[in-house]
Short mmCIF file of C-alpha atoms and ligand atoms in Angstrom, two decimals:
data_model
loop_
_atom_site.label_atom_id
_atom_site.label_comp_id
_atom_site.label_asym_id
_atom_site.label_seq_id
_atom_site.Cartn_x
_atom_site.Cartn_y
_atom_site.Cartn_z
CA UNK H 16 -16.59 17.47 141.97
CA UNK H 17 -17.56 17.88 145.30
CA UNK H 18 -20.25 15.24 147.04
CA UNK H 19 -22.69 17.84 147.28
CA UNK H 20 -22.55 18.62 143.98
CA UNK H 21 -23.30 14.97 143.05
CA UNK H 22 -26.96 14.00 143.23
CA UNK H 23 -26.48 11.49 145.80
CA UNK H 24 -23.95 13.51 147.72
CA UNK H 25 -26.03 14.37 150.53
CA UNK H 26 -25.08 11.57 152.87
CA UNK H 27 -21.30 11.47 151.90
CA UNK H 28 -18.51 12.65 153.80
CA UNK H 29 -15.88 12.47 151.40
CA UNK H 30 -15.21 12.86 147.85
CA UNK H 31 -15.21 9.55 145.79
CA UNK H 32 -11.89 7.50 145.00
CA UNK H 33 -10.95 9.14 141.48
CA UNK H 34 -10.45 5.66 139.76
CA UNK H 35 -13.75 4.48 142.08
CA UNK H 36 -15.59 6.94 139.93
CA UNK H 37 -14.52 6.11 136.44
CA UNK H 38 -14.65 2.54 137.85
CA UNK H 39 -18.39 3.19 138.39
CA UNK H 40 -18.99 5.35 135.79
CA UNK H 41 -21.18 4.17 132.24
CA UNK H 42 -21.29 7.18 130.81
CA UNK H 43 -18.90 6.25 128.14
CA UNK H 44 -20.98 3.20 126.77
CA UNK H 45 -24.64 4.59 127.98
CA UNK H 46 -24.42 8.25 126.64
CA UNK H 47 -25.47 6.69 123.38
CA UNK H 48 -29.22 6.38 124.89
CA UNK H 49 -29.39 9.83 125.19
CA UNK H 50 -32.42 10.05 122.97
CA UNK H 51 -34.45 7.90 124.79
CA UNK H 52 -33.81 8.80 127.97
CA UNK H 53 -34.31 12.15 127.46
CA UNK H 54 -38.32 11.29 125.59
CA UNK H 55 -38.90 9.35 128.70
CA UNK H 56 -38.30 12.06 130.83
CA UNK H 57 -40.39 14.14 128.05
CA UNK H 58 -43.29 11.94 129.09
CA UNK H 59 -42.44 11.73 133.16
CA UNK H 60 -42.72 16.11 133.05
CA UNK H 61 -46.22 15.92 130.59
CA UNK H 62 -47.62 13.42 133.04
CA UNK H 63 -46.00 14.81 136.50
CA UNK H 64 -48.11 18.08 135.28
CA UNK H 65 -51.07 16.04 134.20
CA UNK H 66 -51.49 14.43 138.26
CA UNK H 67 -50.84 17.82 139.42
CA UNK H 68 -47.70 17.30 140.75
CA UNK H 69 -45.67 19.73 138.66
CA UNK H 70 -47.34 23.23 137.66
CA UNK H 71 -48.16 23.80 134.15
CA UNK H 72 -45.16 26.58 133.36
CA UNK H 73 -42.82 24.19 135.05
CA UNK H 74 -43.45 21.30 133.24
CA UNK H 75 -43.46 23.45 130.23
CA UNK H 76 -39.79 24.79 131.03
CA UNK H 77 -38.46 21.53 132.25
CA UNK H 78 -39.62 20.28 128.60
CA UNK H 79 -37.84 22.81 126.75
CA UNK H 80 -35.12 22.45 128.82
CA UNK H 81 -34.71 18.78 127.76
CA UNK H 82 -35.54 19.63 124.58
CA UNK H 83 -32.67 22.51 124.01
CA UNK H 84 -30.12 19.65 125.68
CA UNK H 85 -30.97 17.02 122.99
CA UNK H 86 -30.45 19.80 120.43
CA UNK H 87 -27.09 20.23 122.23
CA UNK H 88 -25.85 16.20 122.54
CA UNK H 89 -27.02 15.99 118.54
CA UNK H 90 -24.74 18.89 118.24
CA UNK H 91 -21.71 16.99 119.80
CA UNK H 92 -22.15 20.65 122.41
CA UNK H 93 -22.40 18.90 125.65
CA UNK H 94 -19.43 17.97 127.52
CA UNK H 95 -19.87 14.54 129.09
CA UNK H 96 -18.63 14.56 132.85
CA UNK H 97 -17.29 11.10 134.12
CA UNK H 98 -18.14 12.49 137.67
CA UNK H 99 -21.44 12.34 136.97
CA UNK H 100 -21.57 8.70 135.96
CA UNK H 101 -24.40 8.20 133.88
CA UNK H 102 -26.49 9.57 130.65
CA UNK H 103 -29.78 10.11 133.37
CA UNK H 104 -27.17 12.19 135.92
CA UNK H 105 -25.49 13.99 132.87
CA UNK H 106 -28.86 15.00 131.77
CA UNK H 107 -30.78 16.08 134.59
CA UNK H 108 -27.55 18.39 136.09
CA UNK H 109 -27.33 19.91 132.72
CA UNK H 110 -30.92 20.34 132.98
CA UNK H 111 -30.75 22.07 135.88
CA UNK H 112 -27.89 24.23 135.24
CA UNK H 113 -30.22 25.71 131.96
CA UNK H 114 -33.68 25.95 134.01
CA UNK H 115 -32.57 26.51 137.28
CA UNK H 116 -34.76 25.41 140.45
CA UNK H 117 -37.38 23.46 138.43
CA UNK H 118 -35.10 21.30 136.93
CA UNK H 119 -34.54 19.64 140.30
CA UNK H 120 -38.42 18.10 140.30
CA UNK H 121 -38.04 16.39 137.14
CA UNK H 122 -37.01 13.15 139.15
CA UNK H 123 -40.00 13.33 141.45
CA UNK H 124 -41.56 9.82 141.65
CA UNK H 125 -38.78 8.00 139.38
CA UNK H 126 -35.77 6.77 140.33
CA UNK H 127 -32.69 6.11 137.72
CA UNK H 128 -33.75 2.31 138.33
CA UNK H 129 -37.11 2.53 135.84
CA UNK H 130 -35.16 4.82 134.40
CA UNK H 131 -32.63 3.01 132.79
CA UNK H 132 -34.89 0.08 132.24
CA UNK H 133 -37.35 2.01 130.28
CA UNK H 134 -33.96 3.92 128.13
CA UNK H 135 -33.24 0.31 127.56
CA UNK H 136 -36.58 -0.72 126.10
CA UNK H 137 -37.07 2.04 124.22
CA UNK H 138 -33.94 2.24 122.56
CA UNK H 139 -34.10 -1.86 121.91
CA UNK H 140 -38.03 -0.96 120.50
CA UNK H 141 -36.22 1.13 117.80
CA UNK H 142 -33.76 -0.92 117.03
CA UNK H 143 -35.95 -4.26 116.59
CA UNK H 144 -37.64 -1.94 114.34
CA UNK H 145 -34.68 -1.05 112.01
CA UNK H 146 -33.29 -4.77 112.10
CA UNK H 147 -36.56 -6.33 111.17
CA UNK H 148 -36.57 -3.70 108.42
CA UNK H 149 -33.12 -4.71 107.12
CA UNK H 150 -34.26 -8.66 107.48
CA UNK H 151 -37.19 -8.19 105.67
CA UNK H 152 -34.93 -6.76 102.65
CA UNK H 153 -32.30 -9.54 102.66
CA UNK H 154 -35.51 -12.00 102.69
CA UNK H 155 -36.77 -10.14 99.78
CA UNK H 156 -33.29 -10.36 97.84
CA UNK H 157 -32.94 -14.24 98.99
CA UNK H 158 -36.50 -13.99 96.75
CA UNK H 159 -35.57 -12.79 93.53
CA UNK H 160 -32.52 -14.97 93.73
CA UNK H 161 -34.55 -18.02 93.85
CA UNK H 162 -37.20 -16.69 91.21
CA UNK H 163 -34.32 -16.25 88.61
CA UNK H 164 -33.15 -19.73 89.04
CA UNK H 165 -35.86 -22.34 89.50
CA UNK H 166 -34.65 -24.34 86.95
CA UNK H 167 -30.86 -24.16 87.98
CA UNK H 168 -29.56 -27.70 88.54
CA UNK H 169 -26.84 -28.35 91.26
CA UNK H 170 -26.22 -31.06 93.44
CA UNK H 171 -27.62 -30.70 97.10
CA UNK H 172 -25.22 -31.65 99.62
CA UNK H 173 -25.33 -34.09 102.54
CA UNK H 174 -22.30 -34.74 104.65
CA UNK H 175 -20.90 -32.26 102.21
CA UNK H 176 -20.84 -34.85 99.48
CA UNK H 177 -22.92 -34.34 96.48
CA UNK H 178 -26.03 -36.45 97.42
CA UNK H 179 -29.30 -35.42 95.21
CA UNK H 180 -30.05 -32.83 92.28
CA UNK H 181 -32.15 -29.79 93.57
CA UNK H 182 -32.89 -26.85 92.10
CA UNK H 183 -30.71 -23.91 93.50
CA UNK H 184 -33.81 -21.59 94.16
CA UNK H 185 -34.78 -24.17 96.37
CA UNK H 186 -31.45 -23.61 97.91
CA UNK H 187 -32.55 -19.95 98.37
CA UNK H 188 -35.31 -20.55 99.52
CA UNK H 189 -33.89 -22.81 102.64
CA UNK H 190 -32.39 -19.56 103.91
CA UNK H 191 -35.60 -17.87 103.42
CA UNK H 192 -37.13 -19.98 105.73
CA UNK H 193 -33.99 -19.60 108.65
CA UNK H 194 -33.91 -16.13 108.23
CA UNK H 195 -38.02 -15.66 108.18
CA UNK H 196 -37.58 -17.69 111.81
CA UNK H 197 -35.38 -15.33 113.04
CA UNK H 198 -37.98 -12.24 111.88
CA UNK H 199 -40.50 -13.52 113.76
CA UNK H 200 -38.36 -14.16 116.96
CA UNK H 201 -37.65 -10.45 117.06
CA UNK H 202 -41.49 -10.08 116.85
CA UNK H 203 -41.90 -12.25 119.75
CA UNK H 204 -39.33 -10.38 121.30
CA UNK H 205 -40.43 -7.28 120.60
CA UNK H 206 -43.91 -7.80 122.67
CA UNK H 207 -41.96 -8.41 125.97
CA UNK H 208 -39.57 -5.68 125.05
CA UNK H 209 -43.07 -3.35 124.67
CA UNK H 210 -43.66 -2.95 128.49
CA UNK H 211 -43.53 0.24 130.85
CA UNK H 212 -41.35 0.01 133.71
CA UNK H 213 -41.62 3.30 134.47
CA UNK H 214 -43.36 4.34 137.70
CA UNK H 215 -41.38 0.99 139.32
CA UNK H 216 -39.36 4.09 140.77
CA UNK H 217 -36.31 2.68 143.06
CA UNK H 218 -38.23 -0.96 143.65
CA UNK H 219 -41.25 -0.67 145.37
CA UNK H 220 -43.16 2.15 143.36
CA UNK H 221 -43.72 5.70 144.09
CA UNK H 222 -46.21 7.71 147.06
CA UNK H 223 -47.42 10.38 144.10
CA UNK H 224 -50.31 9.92 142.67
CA UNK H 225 -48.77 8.84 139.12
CA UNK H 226 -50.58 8.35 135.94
CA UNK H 227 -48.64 5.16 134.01
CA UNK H 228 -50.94 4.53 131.54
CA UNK H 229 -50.23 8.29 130.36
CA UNK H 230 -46.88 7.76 130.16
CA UNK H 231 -47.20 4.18 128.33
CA UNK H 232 -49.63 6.04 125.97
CA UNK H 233 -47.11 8.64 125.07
CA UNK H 234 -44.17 6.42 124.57
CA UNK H 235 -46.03 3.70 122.81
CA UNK H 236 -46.17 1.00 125.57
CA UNK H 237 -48.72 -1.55 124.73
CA UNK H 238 -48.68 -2.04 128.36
CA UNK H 239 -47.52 -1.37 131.59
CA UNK H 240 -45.38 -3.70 133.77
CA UNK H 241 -47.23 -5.33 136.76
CA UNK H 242 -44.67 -6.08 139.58
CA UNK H 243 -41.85 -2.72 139.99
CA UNK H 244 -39.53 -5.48 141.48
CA UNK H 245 -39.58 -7.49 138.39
CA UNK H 246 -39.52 -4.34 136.58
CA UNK H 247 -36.26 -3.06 137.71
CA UNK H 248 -34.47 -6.06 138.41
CA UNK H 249 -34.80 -8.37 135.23
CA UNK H 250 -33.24 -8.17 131.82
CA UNK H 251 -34.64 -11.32 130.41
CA UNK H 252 -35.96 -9.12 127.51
CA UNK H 253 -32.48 -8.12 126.24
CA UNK H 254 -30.85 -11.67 126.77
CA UNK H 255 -34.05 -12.68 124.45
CA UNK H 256 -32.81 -10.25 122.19
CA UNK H 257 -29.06 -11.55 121.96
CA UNK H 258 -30.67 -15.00 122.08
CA UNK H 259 -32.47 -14.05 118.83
CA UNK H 260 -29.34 -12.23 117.31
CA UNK H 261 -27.04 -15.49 118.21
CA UNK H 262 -29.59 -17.58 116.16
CA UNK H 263 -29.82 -15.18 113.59
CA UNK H 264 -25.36 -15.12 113.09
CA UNK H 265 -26.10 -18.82 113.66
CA UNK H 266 -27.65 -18.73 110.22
CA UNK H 267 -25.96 -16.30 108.49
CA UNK H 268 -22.19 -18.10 109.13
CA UNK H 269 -23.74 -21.51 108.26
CA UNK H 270 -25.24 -19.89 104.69
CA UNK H 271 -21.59 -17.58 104.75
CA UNK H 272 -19.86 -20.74 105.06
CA UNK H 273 -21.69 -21.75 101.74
CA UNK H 274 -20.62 -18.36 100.08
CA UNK H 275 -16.82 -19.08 100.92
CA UNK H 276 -16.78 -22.98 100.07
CA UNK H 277 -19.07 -22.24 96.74
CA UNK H 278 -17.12 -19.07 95.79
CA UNK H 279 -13.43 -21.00 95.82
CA UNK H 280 -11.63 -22.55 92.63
CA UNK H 281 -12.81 -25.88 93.90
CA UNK H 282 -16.74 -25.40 93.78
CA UNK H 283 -16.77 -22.42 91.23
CA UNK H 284 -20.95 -21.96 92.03
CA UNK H 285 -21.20 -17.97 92.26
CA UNK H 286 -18.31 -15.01 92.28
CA UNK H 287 -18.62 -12.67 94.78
CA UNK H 288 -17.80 -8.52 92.90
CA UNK H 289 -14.47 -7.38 93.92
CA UNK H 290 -16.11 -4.74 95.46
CA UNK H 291 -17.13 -7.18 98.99
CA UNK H 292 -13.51 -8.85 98.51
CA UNK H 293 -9.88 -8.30 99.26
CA UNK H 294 -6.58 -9.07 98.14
CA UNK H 295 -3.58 -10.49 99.64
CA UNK H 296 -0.48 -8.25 100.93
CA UNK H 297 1.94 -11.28 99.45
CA UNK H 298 0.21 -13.46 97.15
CA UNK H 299 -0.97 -11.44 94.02
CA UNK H 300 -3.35 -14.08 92.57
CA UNK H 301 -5.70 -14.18 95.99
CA UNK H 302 -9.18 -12.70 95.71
CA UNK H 303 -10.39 -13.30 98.97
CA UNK H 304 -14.24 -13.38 100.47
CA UNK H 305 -13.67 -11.39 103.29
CA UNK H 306 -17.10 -10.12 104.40
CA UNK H 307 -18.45 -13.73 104.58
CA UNK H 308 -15.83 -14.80 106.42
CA UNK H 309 -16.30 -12.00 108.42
CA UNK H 310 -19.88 -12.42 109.33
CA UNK H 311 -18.96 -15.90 110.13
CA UNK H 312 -16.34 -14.65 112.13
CA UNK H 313 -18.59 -12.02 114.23
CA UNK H 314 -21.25 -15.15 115.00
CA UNK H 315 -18.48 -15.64 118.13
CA UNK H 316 -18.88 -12.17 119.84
CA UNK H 317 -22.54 -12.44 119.50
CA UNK H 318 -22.89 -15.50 121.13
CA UNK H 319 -19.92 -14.72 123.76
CA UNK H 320 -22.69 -11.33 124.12
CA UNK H 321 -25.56 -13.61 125.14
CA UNK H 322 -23.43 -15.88 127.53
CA UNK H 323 -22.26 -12.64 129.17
CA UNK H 324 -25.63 -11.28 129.74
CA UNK H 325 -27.35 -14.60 130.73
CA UNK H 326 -23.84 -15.12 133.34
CA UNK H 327 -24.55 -11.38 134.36
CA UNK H 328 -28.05 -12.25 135.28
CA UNK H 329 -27.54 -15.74 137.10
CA UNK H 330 -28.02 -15.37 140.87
CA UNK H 331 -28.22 -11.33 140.74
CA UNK H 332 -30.75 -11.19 144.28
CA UNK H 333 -33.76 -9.12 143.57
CA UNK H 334 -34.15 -6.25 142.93
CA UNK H 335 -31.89 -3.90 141.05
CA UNK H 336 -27.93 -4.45 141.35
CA UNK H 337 -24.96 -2.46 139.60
CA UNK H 338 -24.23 -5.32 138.19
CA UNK H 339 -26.99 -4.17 135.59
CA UNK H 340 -25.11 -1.47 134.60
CA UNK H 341 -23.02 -4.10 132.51
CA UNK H 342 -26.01 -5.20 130.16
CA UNK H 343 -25.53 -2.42 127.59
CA UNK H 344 -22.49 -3.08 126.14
CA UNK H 345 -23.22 -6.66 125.11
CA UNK H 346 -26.57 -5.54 124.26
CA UNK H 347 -24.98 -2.71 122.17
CA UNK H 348 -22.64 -5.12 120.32
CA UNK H 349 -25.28 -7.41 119.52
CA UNK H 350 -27.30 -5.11 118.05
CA UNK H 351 -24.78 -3.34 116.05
CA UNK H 352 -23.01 -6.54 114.66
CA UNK H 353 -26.17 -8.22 113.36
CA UNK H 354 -27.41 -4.54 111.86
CA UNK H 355 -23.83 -4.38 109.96
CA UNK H 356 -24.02 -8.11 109.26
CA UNK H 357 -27.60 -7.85 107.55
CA UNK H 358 -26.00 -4.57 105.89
CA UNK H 359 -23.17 -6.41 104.51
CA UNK H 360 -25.35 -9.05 102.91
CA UNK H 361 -27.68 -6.80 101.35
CA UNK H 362 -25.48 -5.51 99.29
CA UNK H 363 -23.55 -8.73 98.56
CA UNK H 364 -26.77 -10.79 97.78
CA UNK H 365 -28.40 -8.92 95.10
CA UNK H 366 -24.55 -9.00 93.12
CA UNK H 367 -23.76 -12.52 93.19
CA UNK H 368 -23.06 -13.88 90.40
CA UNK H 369 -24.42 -17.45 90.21
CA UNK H 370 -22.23 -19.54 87.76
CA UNK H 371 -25.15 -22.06 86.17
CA UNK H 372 -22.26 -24.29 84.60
CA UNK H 373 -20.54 -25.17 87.29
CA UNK H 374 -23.46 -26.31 89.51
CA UNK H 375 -24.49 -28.54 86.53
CA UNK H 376 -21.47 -30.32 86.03
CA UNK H 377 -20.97 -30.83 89.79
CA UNK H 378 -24.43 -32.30 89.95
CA UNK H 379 -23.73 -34.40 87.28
CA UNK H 380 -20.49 -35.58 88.28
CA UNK H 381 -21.74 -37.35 91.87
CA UNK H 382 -23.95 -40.35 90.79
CA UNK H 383 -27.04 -38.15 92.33
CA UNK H 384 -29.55 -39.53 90.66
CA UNK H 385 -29.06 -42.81 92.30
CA UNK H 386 -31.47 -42.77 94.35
CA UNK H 387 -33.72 -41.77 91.34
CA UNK H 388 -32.60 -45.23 89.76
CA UNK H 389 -33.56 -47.26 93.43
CA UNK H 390 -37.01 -45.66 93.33
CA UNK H 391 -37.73 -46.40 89.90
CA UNK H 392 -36.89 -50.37 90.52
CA UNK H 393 -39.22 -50.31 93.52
CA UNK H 394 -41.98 -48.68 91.03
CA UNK H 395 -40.73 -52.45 89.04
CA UNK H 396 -42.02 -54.02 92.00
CA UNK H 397 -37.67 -54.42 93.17
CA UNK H 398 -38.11 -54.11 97.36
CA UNK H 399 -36.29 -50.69 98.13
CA UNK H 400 -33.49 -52.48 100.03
CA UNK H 401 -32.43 -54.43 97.12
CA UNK H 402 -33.29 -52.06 94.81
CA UNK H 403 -30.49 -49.70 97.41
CA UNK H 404 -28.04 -53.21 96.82
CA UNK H 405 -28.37 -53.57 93.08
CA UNK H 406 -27.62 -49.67 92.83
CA UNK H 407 -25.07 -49.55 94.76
CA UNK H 408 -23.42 -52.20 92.66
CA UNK H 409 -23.83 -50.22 89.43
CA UNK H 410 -22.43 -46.95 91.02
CA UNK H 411 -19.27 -49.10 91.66
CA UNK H 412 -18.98 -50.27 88.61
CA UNK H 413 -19.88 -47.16 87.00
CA UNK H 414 -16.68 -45.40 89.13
CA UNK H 415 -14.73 -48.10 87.61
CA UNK H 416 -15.19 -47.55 84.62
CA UNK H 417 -14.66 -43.91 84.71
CA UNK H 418 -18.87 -42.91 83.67
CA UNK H 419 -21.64 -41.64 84.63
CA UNK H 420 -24.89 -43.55 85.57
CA UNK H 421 -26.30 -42.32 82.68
CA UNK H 422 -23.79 -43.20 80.09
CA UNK H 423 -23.90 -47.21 81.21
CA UNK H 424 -25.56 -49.26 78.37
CA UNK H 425 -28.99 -50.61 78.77
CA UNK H 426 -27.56 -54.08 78.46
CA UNK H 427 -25.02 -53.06 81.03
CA UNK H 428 -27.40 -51.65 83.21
CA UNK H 429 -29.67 -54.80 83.08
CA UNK H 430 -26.53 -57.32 84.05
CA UNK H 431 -27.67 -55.46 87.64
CA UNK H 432 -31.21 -56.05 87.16
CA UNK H 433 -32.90 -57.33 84.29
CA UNK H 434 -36.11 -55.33 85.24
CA UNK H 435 -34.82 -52.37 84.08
CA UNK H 436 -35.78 -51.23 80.58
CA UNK H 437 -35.18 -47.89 78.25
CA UNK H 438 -37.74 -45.85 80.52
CA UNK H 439 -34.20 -45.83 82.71
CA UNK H 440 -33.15 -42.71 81.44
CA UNK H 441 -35.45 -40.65 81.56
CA UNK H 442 -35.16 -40.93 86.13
CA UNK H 443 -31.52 -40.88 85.38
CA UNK H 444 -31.05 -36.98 83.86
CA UNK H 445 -30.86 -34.56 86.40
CA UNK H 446 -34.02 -32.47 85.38
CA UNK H 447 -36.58 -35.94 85.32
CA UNK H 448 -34.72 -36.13 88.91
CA UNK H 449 -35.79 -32.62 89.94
CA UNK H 450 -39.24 -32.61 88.47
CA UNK H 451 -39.84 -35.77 90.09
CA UNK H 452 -39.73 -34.45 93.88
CA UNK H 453 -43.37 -32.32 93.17
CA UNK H 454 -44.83 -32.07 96.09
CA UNK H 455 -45.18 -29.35 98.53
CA UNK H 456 -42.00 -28.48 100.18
CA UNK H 457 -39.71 -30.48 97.24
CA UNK H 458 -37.17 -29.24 94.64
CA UNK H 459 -39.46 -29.81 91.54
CA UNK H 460 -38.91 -26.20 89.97
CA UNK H 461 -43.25 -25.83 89.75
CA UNK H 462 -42.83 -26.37 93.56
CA UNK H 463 -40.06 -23.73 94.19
CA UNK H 464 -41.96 -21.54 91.49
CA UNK H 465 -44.83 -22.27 94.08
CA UNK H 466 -43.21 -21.64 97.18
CA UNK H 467 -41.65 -18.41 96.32
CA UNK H 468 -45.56 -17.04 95.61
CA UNK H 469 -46.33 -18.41 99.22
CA UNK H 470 -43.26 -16.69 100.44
CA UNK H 471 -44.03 -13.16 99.30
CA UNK H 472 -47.17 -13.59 101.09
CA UNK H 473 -45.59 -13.93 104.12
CA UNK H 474 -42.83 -11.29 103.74
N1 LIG P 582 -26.02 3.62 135.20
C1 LIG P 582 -26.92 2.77 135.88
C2 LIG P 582 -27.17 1.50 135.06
O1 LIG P 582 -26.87 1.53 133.93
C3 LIG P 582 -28.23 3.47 136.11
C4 LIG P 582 -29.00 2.94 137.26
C5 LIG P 582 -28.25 3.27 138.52
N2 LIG P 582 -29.00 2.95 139.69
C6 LIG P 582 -28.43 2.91 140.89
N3 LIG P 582 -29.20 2.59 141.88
N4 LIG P 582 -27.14 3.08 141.04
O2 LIG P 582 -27.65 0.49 135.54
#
């Protein structure tokens, strides 16, 4: 292409360095905000016509115009040109080659500067939308997990060593509360996303006499942005964004990890359908849980997404740079690994199979009720330290002998502390522990029961 074909060719003497312009070029990452650039442009013709800038019948052809080439791009019709580097050029000169003349006003008082930063926000608007959505069911399956089993014993972990009984819906309901944090940080973000930079034009606003508020009215702005060199320059809303989708994988490969670990020979706790697994090329036995380790895996390019964006940012001198141009792919990622992430576990959570069993004998097996038996010898007026000393005595001796707390003999029980009487062993089953932790936020399955009414409230 020639330079005066190119919108900016005016000034240009020579045609641009062929790998120059596909060095330039973002048309192969940006085309994909084709929809939203061409409604904001929708709203920039209603509103040029609205100030008087624009004549009725032009705004009206410049709108069907836009419309016919949206028809087109869903159609897979319209040939992307590299030479004209972006989704806004590739638009607007196929806009003019349909409507002629008129098409050349439609970037009256805008430059691609708001441009792109209002594509950006409208397209992340939607997609907040659509992963909140997708949240909101994976909360609701992490739910009715935890309402079938709030009486499910298994042994809750520190250190990864068994350490207490709980109640596995109180389990569930732990990621409930990660995941419901990460919900409302894309609501948080989502209000700073909701902002009209359009109207910023290149930096320092426009000399027509511009209506924003029409314009944030028709694209569904709650407001408009109040500096146009902020308003082109920053992209602190879509490193919020990866911020919140980091956190969110954060979660998600810490309660994946617990999928792998719980779903191998060793812990037994659920089975994950063949359906989410694979098998191994070599070893015919293998069954293996790909798609958690997978969404474990993908936690890395998410977070290497919001270190690129925040390093991409860092120094940039006010007010627009190219260096801009490189937000969307990271921003792209993000967004589509977390939305095939939550995907993934929406269909894997509701088909778990949770083997009851297993988490039973593993809580049984790890002297967790230990602590039950210290607490119960402070309630005999023991001091908890000894009380931790005497215990800690009869767990060694209990290992010795190859039993559990529970199956020591009241007369071997009080050679460690003569306070203790038959009463013992009722603290020392695993449901008297679980029952015993009844108070707001414990494992006591009335509590969970409890909690998981709160929690519908909230979802
Ligand atoms: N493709 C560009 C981007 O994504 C659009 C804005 C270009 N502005 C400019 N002054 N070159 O950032």
């Amino acid at each position: 292409m020639s330079q005066d074909q190119k919108p900016w060719g005016g000034r240009f003497s020579e045609a641009t360095d062929a790998f120059v312009e596909s060095f330039t070029a973002s048309i192969g990452f940006d085309r994909r905000l084709y929809h939203h650039d061409i409604r904001g442009s929708i709203a920039h013709a209603n509103m040029l016509a609205n100030v008087g800038v624009i004549s009725d019948p032009e705004r009206t052809r410049i709108v069907s115009g836009l419309e016919q080439i949206h028809k087109e791009i869903e159609d897979g019709q319209l040939a992307w040109r590299v030479d004209l580097e972006d989704v806004h050029m590739n638009v607007e000169l196929r806009l003019i080659e349909l409507v002629g003349e008129v098409g050349k006003k439609l970037h009256t008082g805008r430059s691609r500067n708001d441009q792109v930063a209002t594509d950006i926000r409208l397209y992340l608007r939607d997609e907040i939308d659509q992963l909140m959505a997708l949240q909101t069911e994976l909360l609701g399956h992490l739910l009715d997990l935890a309402a079938e089993h709030t009486s499910t014993v298994m042994p809750g972990f520190t250190h990864l060593q068994p350490a207490q009984p709980i109640v596995f819906g109180h389990h569930m309901l732990a990621w409930f509360e990660m995941l419901i944090r990460d919900r409302e940080r894309l609501t948080d973000c989502r209000g700073r996303v909701n902002v009209l930079p359009l109207g910023s034009a290149a930096l320092a606003g426009t000399t027509f006499p511009i209506d924003r508020a029409m314009v944030a009215d028709e694209l569904g702005f709650a407001a408009l942005s109040e500096n146009s060199l902020d308003a082109v320059s920053d992209r602190d809303f879509a490193i919020e964004f990866c911020a919140a989708a980091a956190l969110t994988l954060t979660h998600l490969s810490r309660w994946c990890e617990e999928l792998i670990l719980w779903a191998s020979q060793q812990f037994c706790f659920v089975d994950i359908p063949d359906r989410f697994c694979t098998g191994s090329s070599i070893m015919p036995q293998k069954k293996n849980p790909d798609v958690p380790e997978l969404i474990r895996g993908k936690t890395g390019r998410v977070t290497g997404n919001l270190v690129a964006l925040l390093t991409l940012m860092k120094s940039q001198p006010l007010t627009y740079n190219k260096d801009n141009q490189e937000d969307k792919e990271p921003l792209f990622d993000c967004v589509d690994t977390l939305r095939d992430c939550l995907t993934a576990l929406n269909g894997l959570i509701p088909a778990l199979e949770v083997n009851v069993e297993s988490m039973r004998a593993a809580a049984s097996s790890g002297y967790t009720t230990a602590t039950d038996l210290a607490d119960y010898l402070v309630v005999k007026q023991v001091p908890f330290r000894d009380a931790h000393e005497v215990v800690g005595r009869a767990v060694a001796y209990a290992i010795e002998q190859n039993k559990g707390l529970e199956e020591l003999t009241l007369s071997e029980l009080q050679g460690f502390c003569e306070k203790i009487d038959e009463s013992v062993f009722d603290v020392l089953t695993l449901e008297g522990s679980v029952a015993a932790r009844d108070h707001h936020g414990g494992t006591a399955p009335d509590q969970v029961v409890q909690a998981i009414q709160r929690a519908r409230q909230r979802l």
